[in-house]
JSON list of C-alpha atoms and ligand atoms in Angstrom, two decimals:
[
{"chain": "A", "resi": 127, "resn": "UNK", "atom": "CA", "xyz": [-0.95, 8.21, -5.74]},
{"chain": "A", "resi": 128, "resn": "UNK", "atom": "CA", "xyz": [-4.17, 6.51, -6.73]},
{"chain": "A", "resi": 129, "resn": "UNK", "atom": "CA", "xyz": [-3.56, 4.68, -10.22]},
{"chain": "A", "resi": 130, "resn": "UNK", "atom": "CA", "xyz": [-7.12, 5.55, -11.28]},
{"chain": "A", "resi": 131, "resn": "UNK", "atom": "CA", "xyz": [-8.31, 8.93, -10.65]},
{"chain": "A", "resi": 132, "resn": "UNK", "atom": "CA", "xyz": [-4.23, 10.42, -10.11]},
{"chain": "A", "resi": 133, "resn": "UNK", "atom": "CA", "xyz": [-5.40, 11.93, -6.64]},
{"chain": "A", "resi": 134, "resn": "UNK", "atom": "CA", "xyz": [-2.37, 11.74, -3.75]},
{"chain": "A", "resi": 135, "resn": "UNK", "atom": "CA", "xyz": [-3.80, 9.27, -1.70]},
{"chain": "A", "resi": 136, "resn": "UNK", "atom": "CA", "xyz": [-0.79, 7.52, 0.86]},
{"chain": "A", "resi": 137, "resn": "UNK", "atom": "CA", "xyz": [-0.60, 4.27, 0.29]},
{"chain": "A", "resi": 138, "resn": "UNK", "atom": "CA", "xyz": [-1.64, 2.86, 3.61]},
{"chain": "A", "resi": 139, "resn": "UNK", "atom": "CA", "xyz": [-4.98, 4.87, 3.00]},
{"chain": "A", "resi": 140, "resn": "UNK", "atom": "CA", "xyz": [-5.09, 3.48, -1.16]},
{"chain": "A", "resi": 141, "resn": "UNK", "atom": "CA", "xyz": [-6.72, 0.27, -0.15]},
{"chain": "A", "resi": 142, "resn": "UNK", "atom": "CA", "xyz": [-9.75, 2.27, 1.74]},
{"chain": "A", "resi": 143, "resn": "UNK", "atom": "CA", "xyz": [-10.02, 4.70, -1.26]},
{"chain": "A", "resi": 144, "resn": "UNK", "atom": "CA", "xyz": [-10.32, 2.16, -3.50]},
{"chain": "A", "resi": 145, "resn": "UNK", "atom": "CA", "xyz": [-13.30, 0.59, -1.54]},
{"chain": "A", "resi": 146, "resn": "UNK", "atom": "CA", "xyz": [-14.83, 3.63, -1.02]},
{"chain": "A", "resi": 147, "resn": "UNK", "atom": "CA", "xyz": [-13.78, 7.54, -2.30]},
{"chain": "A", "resi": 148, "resn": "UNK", "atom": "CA", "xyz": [-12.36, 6.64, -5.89]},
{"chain": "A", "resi": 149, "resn": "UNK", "atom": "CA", "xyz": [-14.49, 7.27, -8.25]},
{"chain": "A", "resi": 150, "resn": "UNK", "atom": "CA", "xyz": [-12.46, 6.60, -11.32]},
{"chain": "A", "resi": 151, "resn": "UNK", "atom": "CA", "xyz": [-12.06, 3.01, -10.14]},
{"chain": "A", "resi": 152, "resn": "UNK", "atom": "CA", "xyz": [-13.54, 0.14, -11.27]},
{"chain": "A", "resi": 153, "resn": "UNK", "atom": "CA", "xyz": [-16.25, -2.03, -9.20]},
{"chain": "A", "resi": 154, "resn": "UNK", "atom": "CA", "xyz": [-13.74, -3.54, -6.91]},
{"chain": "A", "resi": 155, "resn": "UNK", "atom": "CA", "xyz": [-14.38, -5.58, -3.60]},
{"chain": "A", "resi": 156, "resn": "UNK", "atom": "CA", "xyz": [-12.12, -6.35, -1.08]},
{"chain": "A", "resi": 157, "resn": "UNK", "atom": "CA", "xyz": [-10.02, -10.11, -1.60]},
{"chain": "A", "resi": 158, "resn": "UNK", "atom": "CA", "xyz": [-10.83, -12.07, 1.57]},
{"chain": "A", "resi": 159, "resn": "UNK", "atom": "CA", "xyz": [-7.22, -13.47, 1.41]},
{"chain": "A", "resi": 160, "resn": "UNK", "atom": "CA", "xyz": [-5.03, -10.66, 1.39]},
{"chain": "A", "resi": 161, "resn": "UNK", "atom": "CA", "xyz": [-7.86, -7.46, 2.12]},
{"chain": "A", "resi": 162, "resn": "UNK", "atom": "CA", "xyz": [-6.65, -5.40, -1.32]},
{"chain": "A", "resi": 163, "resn": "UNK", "atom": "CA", "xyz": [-9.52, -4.21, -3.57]},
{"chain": "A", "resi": 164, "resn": "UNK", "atom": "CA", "xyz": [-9.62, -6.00, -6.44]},
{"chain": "A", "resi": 165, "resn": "UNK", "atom": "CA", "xyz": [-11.14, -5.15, -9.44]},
{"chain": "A", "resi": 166, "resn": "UNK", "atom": "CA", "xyz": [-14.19, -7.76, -9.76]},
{"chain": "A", "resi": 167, "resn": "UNK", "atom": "CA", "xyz": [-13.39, -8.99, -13.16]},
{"chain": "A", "resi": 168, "resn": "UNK", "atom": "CA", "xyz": [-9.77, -9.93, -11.87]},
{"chain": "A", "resi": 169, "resn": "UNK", "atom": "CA", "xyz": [-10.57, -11.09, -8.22]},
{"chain": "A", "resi": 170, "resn": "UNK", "atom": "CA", "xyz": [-11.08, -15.03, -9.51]},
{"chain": "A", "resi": 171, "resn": "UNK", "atom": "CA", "xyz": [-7.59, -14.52, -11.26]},
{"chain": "A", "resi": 172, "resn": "UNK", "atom": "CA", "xyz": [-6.12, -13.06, -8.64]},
{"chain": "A", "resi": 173, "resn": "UNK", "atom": "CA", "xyz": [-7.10, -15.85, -5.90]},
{"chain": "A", "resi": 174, "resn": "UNK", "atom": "CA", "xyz": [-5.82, -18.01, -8.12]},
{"chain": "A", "resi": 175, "resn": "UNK", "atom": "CA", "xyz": [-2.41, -15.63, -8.30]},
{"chain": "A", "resi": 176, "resn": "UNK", "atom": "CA", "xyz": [0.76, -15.88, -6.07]},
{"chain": "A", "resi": 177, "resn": "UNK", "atom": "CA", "xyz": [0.38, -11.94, -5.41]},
{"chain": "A", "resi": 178, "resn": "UNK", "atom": "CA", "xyz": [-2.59, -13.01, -3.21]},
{"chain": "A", "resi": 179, "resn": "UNK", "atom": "CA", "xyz": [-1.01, -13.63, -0.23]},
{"chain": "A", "resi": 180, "resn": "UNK", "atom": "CA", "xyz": [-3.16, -14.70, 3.04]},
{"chain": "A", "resi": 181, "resn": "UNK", "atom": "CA", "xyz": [-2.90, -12.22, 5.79]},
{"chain": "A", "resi": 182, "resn": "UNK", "atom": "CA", "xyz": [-6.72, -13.40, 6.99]},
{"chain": "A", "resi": 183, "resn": "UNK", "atom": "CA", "xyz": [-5.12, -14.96, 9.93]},
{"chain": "A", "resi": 184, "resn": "UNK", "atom": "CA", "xyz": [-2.70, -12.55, 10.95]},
{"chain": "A", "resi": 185, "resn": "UNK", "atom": "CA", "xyz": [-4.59, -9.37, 12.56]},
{"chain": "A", "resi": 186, "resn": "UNK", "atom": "CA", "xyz": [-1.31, -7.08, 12.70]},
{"chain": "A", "resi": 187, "resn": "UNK", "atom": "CA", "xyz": [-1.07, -7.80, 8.67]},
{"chain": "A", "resi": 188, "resn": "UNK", "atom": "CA", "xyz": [-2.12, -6.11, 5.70]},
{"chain": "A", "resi": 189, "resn": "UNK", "atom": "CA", "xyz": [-1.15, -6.10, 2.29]},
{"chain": "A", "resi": 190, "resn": "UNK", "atom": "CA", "xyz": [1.11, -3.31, 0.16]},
{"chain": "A", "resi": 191, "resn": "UNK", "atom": "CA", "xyz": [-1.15, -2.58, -2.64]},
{"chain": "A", "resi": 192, "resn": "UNK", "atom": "CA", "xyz": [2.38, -1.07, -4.52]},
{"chain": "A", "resi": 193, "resn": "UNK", "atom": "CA", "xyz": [3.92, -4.67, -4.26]},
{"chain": "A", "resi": 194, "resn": "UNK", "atom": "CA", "xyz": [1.84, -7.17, -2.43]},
{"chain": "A", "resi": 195, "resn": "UNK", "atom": "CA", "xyz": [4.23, -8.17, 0.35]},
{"chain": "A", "resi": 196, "resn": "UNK", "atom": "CA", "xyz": [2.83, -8.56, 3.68]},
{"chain": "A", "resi": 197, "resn": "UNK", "atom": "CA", "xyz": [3.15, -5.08, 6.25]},
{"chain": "A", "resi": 198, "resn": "UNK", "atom": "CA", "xyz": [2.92, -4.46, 10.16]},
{"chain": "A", "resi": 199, "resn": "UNK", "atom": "CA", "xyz": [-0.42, -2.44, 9.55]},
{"chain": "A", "resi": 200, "resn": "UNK", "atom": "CA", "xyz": [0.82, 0.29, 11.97]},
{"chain": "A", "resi": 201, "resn": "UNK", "atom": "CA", "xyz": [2.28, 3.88, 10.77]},
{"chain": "A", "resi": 202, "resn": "UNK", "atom": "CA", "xyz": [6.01, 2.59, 11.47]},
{"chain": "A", "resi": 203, "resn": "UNK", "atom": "CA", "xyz": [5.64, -0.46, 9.93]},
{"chain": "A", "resi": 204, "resn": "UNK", "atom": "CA", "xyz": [4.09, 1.14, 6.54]},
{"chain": "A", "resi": 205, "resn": "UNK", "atom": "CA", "xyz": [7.09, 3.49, 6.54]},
{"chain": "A", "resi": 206, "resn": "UNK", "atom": "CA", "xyz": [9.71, 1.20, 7.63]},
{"chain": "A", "resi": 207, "resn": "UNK", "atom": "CA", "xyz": [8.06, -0.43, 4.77]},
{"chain": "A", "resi": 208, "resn": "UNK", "atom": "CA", "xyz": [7.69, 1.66, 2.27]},
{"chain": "A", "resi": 209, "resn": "UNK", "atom": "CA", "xyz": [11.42, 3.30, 3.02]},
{"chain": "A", "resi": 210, "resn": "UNK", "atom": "CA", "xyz": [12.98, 0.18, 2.60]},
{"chain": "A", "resi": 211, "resn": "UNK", "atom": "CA", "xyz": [14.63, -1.81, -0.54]},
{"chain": "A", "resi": 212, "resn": "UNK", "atom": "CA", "xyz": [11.67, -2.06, -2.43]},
{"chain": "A", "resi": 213, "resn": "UNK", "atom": "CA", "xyz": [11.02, 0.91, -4.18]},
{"chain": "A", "resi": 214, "resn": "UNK", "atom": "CA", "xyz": [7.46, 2.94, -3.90]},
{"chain": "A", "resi": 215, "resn": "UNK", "atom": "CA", "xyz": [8.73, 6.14, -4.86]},
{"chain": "A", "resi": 216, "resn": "UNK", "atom": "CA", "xyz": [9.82, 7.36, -1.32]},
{"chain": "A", "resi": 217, "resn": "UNK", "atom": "CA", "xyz": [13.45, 7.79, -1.68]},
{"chain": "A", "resi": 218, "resn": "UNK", "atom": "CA", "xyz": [13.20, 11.72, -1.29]},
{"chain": "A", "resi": 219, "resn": "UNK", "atom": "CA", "xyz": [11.78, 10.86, 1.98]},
{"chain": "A", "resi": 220, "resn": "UNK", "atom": "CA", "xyz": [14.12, 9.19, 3.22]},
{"chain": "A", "resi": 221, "resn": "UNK", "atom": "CA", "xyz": [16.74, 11.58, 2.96]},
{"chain": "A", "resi": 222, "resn": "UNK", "atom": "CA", "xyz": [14.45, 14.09, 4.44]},
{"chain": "A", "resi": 223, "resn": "UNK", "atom": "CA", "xyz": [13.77, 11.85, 7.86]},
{"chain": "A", "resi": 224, "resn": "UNK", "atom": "CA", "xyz": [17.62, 11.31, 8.11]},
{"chain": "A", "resi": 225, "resn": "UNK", "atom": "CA", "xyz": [17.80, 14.54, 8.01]},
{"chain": "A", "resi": 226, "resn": "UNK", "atom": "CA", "xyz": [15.23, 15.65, 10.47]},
{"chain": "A", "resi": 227, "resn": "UNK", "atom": "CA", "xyz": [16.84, 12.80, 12.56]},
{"chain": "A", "resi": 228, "resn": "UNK", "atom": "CA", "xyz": [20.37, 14.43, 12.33]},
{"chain": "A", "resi": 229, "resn": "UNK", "atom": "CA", "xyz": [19.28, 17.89, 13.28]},
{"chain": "A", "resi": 230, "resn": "UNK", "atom": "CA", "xyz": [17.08, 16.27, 16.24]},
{"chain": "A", "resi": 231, "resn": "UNK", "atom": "CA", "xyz": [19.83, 14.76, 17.94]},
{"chain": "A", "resi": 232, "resn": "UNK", "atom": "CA", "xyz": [22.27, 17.77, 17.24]},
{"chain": "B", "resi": 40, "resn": "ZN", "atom": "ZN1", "xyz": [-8.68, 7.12, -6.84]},
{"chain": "B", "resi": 41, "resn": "ZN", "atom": "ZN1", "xyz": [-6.06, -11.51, -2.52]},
{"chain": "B", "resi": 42, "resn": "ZN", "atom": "ZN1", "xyz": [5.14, -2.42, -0.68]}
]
């Protein structure tokens, strides 16, 4: 869910719609620490910030834009992400792959 223009936007794809398809969003450009797009007012700030964290090295890396940790920018490592402690809202998912899991094996 995109914070600025309430579209349903996954949040592997928010960083990219941010950059480019929002248009509710403020004039943002991409950190060249951590990749998120950062509103330009808050980009010194957020350099500056502990939630920047520097993934520039790492190629497999990106950053959560929900809660800044570092990810394995593939599909299973945004949803082992995003299904694990921290929570982004997918709890209802979860249930639903155990599920499909369950009835897979079955
Ligand atoms: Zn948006
Ligand atoms: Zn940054
Ligand atoms: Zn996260």
């Amino acid at each position: 869910m995109c914070n600025y223009c309430d579209n349903k936007i996954l949040v592997w794809e928010l960083n990219g719609h941010w950059l480019g398809k929002c248009t509710k969003r403020p004039s943002m450009a991409p950190c060249s620490r951590c990749g998120l797009a950062i509103p330009l007012k808050q980009l010194k700030d957020h350099m500056s910030n502990a939630d920047c964290l520097d993934v520039s090295l790492d190629e497999g890396a990106a950053t959560c834009p929900l809660c800044r940790q570092c990810v394995q920018n593939t599909d299973d490592g945004w949803i082992a992400h995003l299904l694990g402690d921290i929570q982004h809202g997918y709890r209802k998912s979860k249930r639903r792959i155990k599920a499909q899991k369950w009835s897979d094996t079955a």
